[in-house]
Short mmCIF file of C-alpha atoms in Angstrom, two decimals:
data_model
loop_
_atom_site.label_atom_id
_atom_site.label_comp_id
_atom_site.label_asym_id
_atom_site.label_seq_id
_atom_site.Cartn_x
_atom_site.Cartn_y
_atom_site.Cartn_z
CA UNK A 1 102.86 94.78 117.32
CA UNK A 2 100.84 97.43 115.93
CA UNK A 3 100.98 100.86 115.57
CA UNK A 4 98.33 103.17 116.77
CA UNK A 5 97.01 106.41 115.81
CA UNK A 6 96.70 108.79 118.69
CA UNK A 7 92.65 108.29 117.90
CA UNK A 8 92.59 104.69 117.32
CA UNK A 9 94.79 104.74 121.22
CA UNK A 10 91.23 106.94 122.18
CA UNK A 11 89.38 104.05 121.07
CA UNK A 12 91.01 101.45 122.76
CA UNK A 13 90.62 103.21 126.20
CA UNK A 14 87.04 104.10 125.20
CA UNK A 15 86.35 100.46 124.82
CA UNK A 16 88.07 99.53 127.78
CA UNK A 17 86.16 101.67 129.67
CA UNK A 18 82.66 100.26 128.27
CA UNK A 19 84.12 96.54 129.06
CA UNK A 20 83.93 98.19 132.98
CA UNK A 21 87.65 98.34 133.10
CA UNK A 22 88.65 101.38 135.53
CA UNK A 23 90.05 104.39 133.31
CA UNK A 24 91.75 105.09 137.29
CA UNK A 25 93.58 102.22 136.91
CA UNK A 26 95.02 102.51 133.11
CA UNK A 27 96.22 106.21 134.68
CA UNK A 28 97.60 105.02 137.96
CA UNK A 29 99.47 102.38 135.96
CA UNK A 30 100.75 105.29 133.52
CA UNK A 31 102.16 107.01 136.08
CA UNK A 32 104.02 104.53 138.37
CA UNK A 33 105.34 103.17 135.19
CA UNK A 34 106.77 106.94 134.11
CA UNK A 35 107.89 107.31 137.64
CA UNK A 36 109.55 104.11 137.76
CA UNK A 37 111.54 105.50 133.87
CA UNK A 38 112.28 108.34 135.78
CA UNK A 39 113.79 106.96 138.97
CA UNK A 40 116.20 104.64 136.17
CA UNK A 41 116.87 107.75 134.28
CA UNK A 42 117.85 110.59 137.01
CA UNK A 43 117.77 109.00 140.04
CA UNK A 44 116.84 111.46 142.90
CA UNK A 45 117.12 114.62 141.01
CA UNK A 46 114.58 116.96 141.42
CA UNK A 47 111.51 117.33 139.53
CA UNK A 48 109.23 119.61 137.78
CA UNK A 49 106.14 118.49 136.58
CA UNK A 50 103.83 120.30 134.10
CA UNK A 51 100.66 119.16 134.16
CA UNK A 52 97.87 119.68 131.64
CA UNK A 53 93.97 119.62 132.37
CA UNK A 54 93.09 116.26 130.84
CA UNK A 55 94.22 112.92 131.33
CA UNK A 56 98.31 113.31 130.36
CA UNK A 57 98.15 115.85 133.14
CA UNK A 58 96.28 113.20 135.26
CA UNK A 59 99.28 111.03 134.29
CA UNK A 60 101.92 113.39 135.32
CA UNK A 61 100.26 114.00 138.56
CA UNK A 62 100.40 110.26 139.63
CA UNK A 63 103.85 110.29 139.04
CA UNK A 64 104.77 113.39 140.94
CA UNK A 65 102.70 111.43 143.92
CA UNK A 66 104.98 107.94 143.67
CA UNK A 67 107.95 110.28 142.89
CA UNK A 68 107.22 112.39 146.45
CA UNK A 69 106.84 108.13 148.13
CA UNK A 70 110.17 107.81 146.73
CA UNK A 71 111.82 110.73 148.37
CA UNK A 72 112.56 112.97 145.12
CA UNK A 73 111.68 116.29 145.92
CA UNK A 74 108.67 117.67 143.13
CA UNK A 75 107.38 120.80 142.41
CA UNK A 76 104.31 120.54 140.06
CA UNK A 77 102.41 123.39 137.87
CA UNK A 78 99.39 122.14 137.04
CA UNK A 79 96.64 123.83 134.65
CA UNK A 80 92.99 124.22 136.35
CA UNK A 81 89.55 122.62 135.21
CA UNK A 82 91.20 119.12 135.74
CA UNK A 83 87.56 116.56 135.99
CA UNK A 84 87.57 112.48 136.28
CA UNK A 85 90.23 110.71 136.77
CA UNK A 86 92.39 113.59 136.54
CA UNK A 87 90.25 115.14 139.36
CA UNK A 88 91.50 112.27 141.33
CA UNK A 89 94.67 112.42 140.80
CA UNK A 90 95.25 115.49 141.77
CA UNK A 91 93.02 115.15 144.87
CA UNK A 92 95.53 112.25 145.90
CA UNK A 93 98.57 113.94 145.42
CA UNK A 94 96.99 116.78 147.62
CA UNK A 95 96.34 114.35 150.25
CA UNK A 96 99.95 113.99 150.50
CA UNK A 97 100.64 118.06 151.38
CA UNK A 98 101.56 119.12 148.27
CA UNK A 99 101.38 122.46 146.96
CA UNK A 100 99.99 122.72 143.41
CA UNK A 101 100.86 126.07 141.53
CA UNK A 102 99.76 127.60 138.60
CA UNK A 103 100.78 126.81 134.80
CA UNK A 104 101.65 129.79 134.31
CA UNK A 105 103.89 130.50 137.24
CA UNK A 106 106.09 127.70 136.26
CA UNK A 107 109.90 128.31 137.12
CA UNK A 108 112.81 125.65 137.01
CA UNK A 109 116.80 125.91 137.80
CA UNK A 110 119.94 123.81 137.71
CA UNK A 111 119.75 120.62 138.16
CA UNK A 112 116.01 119.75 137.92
CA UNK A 113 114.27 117.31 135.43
CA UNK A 114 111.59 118.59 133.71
CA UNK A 115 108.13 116.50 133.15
CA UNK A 116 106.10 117.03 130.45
CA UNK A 117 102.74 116.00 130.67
CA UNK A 118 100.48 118.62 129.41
CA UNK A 119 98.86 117.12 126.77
CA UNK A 120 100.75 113.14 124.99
CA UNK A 121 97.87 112.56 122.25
CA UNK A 122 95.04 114.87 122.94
CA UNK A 123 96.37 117.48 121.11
CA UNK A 124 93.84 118.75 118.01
CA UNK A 125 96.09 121.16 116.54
CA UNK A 126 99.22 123.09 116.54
CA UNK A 127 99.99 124.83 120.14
CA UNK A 128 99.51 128.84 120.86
CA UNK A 129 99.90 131.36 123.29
CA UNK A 130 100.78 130.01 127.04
CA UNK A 131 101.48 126.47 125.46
CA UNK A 132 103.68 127.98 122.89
CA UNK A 133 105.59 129.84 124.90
CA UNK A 134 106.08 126.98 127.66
CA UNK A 135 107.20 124.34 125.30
CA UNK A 136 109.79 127.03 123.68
CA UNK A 137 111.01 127.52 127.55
CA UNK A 138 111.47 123.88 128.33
CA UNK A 139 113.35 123.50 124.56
CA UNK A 140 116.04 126.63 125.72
CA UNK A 141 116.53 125.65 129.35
CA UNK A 142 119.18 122.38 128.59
CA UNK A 143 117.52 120.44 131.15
CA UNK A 144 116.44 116.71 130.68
CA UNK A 145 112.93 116.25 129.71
CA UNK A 146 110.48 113.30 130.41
CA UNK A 147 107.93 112.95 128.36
CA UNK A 148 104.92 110.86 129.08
CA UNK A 149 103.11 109.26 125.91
CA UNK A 150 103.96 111.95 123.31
CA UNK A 151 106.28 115.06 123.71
CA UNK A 152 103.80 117.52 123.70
CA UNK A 153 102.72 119.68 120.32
CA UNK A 154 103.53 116.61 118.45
CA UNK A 155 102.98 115.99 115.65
CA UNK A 156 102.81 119.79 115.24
CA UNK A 157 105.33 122.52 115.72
CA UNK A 158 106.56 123.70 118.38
CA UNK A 159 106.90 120.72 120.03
CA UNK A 160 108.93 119.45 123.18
CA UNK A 161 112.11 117.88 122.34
CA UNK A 162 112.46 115.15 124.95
CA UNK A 163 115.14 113.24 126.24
CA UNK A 164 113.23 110.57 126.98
CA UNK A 165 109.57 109.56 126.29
CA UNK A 166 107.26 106.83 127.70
CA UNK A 167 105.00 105.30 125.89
CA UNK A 168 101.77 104.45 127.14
CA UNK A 169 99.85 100.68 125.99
CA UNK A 170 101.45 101.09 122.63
CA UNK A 171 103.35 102.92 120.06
CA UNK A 172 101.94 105.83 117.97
CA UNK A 173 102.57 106.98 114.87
CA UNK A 174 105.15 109.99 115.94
CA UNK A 175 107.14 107.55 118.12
CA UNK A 176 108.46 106.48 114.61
CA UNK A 177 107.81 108.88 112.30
CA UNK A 178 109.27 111.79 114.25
CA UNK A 179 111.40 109.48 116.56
CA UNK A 180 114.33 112.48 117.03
CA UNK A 181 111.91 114.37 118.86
CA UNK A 182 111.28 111.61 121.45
CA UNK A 183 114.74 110.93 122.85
CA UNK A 184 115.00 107.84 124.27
CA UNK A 185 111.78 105.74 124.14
CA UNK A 186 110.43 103.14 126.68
CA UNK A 187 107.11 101.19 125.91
CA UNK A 188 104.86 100.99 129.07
CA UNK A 189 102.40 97.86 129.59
CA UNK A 190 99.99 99.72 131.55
CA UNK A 191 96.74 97.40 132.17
CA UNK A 192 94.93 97.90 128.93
CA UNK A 193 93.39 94.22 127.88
CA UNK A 194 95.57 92.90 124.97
CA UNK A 195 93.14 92.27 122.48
CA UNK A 196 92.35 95.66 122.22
CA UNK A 197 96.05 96.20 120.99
CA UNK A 198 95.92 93.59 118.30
CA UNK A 199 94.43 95.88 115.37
CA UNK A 200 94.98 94.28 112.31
CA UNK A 201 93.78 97.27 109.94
CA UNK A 202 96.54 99.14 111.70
CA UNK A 203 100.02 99.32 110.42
CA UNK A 204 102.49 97.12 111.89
CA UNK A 205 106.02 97.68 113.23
CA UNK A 206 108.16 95.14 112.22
CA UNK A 207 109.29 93.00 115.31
CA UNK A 208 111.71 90.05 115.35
CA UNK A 209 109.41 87.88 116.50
CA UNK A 210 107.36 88.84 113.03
CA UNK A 211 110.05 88.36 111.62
CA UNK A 212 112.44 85.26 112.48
CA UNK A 213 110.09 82.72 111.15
CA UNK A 214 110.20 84.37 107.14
CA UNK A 215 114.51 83.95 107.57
CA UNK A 216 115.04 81.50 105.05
CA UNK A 217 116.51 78.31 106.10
CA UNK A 218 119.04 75.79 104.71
CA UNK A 219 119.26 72.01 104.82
CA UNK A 220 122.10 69.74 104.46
CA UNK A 221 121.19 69.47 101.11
CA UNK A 222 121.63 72.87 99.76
CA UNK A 223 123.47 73.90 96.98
CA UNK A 224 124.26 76.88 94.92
CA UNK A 225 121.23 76.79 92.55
CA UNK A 226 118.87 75.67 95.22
CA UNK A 227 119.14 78.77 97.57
CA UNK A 228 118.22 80.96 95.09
CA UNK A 229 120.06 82.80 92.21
CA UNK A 230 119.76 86.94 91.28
CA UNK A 231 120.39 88.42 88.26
CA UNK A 232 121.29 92.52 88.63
CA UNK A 233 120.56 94.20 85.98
CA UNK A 234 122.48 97.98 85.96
CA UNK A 235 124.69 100.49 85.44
CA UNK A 236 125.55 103.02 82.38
CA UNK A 237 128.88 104.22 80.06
CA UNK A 238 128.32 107.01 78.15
CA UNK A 239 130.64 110.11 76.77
CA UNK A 240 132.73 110.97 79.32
CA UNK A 241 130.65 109.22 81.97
CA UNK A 242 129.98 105.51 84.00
CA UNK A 243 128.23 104.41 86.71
CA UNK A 244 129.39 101.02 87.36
CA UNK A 245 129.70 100.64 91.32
CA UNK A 246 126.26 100.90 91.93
CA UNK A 247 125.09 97.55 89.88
CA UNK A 248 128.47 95.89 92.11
CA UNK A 249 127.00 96.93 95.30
CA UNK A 250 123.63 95.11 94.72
CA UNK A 251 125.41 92.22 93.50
CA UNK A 252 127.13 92.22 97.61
CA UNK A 253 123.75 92.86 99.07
CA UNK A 254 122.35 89.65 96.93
CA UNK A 255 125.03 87.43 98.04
CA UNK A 256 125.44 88.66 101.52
CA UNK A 257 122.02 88.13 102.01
CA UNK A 258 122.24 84.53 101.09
CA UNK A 259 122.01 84.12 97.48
CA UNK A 260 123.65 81.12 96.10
CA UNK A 261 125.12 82.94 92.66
CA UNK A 262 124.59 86.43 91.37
CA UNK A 263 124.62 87.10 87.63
CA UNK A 264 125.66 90.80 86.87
CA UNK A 265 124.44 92.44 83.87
CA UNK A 266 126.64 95.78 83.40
CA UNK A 267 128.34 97.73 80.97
CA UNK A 268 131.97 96.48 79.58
CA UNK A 269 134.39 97.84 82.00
CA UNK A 270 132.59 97.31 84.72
CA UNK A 271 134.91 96.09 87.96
CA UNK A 272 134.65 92.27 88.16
CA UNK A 273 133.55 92.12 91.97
CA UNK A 274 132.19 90.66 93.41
CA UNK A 275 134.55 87.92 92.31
CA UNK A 276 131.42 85.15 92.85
CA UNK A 277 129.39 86.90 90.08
CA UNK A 278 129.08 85.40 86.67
CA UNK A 279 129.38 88.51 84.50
CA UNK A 280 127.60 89.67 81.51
CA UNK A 281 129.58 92.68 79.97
CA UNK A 282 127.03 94.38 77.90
CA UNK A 283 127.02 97.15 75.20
CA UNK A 284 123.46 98.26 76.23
CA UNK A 285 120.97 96.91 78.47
CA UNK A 286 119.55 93.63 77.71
CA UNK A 287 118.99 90.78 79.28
CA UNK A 288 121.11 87.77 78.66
CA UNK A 289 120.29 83.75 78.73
CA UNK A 290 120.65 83.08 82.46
CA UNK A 291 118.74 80.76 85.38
CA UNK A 292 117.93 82.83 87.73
CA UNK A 293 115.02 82.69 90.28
CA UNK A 294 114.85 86.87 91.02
CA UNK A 295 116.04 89.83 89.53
CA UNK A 296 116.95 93.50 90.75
CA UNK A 297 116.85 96.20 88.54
CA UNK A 298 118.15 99.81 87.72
CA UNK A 299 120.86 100.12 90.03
CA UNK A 300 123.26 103.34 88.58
CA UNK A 301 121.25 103.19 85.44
CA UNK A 302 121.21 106.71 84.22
CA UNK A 303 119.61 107.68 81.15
CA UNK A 304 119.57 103.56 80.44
CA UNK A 305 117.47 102.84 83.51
CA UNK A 306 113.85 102.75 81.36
CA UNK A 307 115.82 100.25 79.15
CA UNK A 308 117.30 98.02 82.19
CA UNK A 309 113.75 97.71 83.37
CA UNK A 310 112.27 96.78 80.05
CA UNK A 311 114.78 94.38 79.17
CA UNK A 312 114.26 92.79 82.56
CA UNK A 313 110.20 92.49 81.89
CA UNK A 314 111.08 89.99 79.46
CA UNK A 315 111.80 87.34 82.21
CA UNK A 316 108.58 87.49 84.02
CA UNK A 317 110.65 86.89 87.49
CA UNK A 318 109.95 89.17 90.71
CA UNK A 319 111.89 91.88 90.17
CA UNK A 320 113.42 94.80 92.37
CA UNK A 321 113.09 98.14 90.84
CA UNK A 322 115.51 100.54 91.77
CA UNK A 323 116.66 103.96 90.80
CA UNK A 324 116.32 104.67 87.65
CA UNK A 325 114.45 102.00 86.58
CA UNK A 326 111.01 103.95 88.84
CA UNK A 327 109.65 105.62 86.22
CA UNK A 328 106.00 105.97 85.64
CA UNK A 329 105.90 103.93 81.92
CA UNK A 330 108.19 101.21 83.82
CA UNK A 331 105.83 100.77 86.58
CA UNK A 332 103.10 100.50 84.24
CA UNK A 333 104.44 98.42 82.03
CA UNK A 334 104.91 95.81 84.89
CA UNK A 335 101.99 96.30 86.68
CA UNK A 336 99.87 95.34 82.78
CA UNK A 337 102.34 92.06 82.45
CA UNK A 338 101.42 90.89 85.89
CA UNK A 339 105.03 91.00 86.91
CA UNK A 340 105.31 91.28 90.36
CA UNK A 341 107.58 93.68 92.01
CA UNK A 342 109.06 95.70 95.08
CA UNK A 343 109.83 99.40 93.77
CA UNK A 344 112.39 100.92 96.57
CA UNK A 345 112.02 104.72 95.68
CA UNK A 346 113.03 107.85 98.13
CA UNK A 347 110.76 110.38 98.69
CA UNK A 348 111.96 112.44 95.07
CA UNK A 349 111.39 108.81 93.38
CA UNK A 350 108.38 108.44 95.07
CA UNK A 351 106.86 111.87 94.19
CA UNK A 352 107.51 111.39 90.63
CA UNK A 353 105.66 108.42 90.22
CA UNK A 354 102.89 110.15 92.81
CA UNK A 355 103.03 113.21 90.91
CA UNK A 356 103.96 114.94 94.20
CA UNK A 357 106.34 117.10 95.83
CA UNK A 358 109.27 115.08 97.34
CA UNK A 359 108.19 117.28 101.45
CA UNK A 360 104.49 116.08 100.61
CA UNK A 361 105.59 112.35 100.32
CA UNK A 362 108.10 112.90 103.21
CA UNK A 363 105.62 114.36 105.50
CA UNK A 364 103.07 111.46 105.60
CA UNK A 365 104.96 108.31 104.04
CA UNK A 366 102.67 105.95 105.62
CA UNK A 367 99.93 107.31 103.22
CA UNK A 368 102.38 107.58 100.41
CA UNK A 369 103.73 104.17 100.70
CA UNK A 370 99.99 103.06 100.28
CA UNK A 371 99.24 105.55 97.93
CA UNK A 372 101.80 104.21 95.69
CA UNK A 373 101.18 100.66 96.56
CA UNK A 374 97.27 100.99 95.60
CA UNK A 375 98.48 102.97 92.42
CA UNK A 376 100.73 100.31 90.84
CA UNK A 377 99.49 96.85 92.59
CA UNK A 378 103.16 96.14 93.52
CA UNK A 379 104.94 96.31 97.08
CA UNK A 380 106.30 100.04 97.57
CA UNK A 381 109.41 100.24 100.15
CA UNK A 382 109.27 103.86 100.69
CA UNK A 383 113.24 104.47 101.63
CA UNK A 384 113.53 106.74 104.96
CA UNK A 385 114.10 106.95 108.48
CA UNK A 386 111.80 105.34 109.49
CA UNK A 387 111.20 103.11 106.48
CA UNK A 388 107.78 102.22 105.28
CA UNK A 389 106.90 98.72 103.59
CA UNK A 390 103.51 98.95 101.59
CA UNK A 391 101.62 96.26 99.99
CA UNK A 392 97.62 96.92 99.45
CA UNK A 393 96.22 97.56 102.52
CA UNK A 394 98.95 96.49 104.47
CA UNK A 395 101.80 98.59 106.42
CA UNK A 396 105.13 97.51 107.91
CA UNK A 397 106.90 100.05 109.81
CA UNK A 398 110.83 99.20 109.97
CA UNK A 399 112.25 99.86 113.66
CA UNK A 400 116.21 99.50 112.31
CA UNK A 401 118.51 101.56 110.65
CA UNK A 402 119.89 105.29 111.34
CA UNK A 403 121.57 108.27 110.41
CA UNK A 404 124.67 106.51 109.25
CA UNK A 405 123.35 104.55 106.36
CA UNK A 406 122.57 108.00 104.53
CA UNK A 407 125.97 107.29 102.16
CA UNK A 408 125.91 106.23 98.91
CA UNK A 409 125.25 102.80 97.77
CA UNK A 410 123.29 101.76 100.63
CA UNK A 411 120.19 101.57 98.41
CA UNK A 412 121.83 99.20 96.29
CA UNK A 413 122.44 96.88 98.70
CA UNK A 414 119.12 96.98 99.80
CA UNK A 415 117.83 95.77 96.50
CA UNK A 416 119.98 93.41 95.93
CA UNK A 417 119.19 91.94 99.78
CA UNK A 418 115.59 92.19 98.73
CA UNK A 419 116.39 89.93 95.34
CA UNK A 420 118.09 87.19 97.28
CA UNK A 421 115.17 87.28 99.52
CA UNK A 422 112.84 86.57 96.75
CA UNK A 423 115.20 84.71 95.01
CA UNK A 424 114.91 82.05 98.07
CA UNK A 425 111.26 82.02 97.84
CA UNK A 426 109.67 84.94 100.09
CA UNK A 427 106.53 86.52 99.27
CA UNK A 428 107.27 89.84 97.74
CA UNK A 429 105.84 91.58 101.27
CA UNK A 430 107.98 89.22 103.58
CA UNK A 431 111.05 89.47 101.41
CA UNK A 432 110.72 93.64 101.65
CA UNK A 433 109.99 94.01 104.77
CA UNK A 434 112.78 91.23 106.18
CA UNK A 435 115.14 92.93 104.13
CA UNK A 436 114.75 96.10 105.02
CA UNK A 437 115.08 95.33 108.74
CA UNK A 438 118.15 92.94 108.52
CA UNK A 439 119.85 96.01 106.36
CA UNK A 440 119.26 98.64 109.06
CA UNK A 441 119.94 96.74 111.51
CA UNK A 442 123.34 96.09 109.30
CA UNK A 443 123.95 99.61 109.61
CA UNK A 444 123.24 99.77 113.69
CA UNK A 445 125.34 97.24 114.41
CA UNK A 446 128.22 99.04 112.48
CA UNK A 447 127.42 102.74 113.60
CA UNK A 448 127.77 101.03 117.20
CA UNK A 449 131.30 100.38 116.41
CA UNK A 450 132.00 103.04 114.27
CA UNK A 451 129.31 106.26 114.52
CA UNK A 452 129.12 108.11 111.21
CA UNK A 453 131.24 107.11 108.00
CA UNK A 454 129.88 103.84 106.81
CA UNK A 455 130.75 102.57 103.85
CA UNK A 456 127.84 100.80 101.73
CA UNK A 457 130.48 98.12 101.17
CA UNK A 458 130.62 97.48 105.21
CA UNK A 459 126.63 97.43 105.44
CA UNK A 460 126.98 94.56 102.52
CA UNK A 461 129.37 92.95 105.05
CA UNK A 462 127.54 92.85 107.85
CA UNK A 463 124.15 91.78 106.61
CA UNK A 464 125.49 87.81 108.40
CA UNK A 465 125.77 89.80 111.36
CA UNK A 466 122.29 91.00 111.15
CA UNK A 467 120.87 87.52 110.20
CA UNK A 468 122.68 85.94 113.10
CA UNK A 469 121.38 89.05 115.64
CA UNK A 470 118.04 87.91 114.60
CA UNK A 471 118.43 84.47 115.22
CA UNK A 472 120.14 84.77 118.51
CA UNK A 473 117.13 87.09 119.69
CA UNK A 474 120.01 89.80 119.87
CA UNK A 475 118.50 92.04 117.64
CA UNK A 476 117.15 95.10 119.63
CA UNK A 477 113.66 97.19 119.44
CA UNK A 478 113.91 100.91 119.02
CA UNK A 479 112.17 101.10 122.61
CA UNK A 480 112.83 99.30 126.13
CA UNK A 481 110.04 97.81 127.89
CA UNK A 482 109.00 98.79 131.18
#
């Protein structure tokens, strides 16, 4: 499944269009399909639509028609200057005896369900003046909103704030990037031929069906070293000071993830857990005689985390970077040895090695994921919500995850789930990009049962959960089709 750009969506209809498939019938399609979302969502309840000029409008009005079919009473405000297939929507609708009014005489009370289709992706810029004020009105009224394709103003502000959105063909870039603003989200199928969906030089968001087949299996035969083995390299004691979970967590991530033994490099005094781990108690970072097939790296490092990540170079394994091991000579210094590597930074980790501000990489991390990925010829997972998996020209898009994995230590689990991964033989792309997905989806499954207040621990814990979801097709999409 890929992910579209409201212009590269533009294309694909264009294209349609010049195949001689009817634009009439990609809108009518759009619009029973949002009526149908609606008629699951609120029933009967009233509705107000507010329709734009262009073809969202068009949209909105074919759903106020199958709506009015269906016995919901509608009231639609509808902007002027509507042409095409818009045109004839509105024509039809007025066929049926209802009373189009203004845009700007739009009203709604108690009880209604407001309908936004004034603009989805057409939008050039931020909105003014009527617009504005209209989208600030539906925001303060505490009614449920519909969206159809995009909440409108997005990706600018103000925007709508939906309850629910449907999407139309495919997904665009602000179903995931600015998912909060979307409410619920339903993915319509709406007539467009397939093959104009399958773009590889967009980015991809990362399915289970993509996925399943990288899950690395076991035979009979298995064993401890032949599963793969991860050596963690992390953690710092200085005056008055240690980090020593963080390097422990990672270890959990590795052999929750699979791993058949963990090695863990830390400081003396570290806590010996997880039991499993054969541990190194070291002075200062180095890297000690072990067979291991991965490493991760940096993990509560501190001031030693250009020294963990040195040391670690000396193996020549993939390696996870982590922390405070992402530091511009670190980077380098792998990228000139050939060392392959998946850095995990957040946005502030990411904008150091960028040399940008932490909101710059936050507000496009698709292009700063690549940016960084082109920079340092290694596979950047770019940690957020959603997260972004980078690897040349390539983009994953992670679905999973949520609110309740911003704790502590969560990051350290990821890296060490990413180590097993490439520990058992994944490509360093597969390995970040499975990871990532089995470890939010980890976290949904335990902010199901438990909302806020996760442990990093717990998300450790339930990474066999996660596998088995994904096996058992029981792992859900961030969207419901329709």
């Amino acid at each position: 499944m890929r992910l579209f750009t409201p212009e590269a969506m533009r294309e694909a209809d264009r294209k349609a269009a010049e195949m001689g498939y009817p634009s009439l019938l990609l809108m009518e399609w759009a619009g029973w399909k949002a009526a149908r979302v609606y008629r699951e969502l609120f029933g009967h309840r009233p509705a107000v639509v507010l329709a734009g000029k262009g073809n969202n409008g068009g949209d909105g009005l074919v759903l106020a028609r199958h709506l009015l079919l269906e016995g919901v009473a509608v009231r639609v405000y509808a902007a002027e200057g509507q042409e095409g297939d818009a045109l004839l929507a509105r024509q039809a609708l007025e066929a049926h005896g209802l009373d189009l009014r203004p845009l700007e005489e739009a009203a709604w009370g108690p009880g209604e369900v407001l309908v936004d289709a004034l603009f989805g992706t057409g939008l050039k810029g931020p909105l003014g003046g009527l617009y504005a004020g209209l989208v600030d009105r539906v925001n303060a009224s505490g009614l449920p909103v519909l969206a159809l394709d995009l909440p409108s103003g997005l990706p600018y502000a103000p925007h709508v704030r939906a309850t629910a959105t449907v999407a139309f063909a495919a997904l665009k870039t602000p179903h995931l990037l600015l998912r909060e603003a979307c409410g619920r989200l339903f993915l319509a199928e709406i007539g467009l031929p397939r093959h104009l969906l399958e773009r590889e030089d967009l980015p991809e968001v990362a399915t289970p069906e993509a996925l399943l087949p990288l899950l690395p299996q076991r035979p009979l035969t298995a064993h401890k070293g032949s599963v793969g083995r991860v050596g963690v390299l992390g953690g710092f004691r200085g005056e008055g000071l240690r980090y020593a979970g963080a390097p422990v967590l990672a270890a959990w991530g590795a052999y929750r993830m699979g791993a058949g033994l963990v090695h863990l490099v830390a400081p003396e005094g570290t806590p010996l857990e997880p039991l499993e781990a054969v541990f190194h108690p070291v002075e200062a970072p180095a890297l000690p005689s072990m067979r291991v097939e991965a490493l991760a790296v940096g993990m509560g490092g501190g001031p030693w985390g250009r020294e963990w990540a040195l040391a670690a170079l000396q193996a020549q394994l993939p390696t996870v970077l982590d922390a405070d091991a992402l530091q511009p000579e670190v980077v380098e210094a792998y990228r000139k040895a050939g060392v392959k590597a998946v850095l995990t930074p957040h946005a502030g980790e990411a904008g150091r090695l960028l040399g940008k501000a932490p909101e710059e990489v936050a507000q496009d991390p698709l292009a700063s994921a690549q940016a960084l990925a082109g920079a340092t010829g290694q596979v950047v997972v770019l940690k957020g919500n959603p997260t972004v998996v980078a690897e040349g020209s390539r983009l994953s898009v992670n679905p999973t995850g949520n609110p309740a994995l911003a704790t502590g230590g969560t990051g350290d689990v990821l890296s060490g789930a990413i180590a097993a991964l490439l520990a058992a033989g994944l490509a360093p792309f597969d390995a970040a990009r499975l990871g990532v997905y089995l470890h939010g989806l980890a976290g949904d499954l335990l902010a199901a049962e438990k909302g806020v207040g996760l442990l990093a621990r717990e998300v450790a814990e339930a990474l066999p959960r996660a596998r088995e979801a994904l096996v058992r097709g029981q792992s859900p999409l961030p969207f419901a089709w329709v």
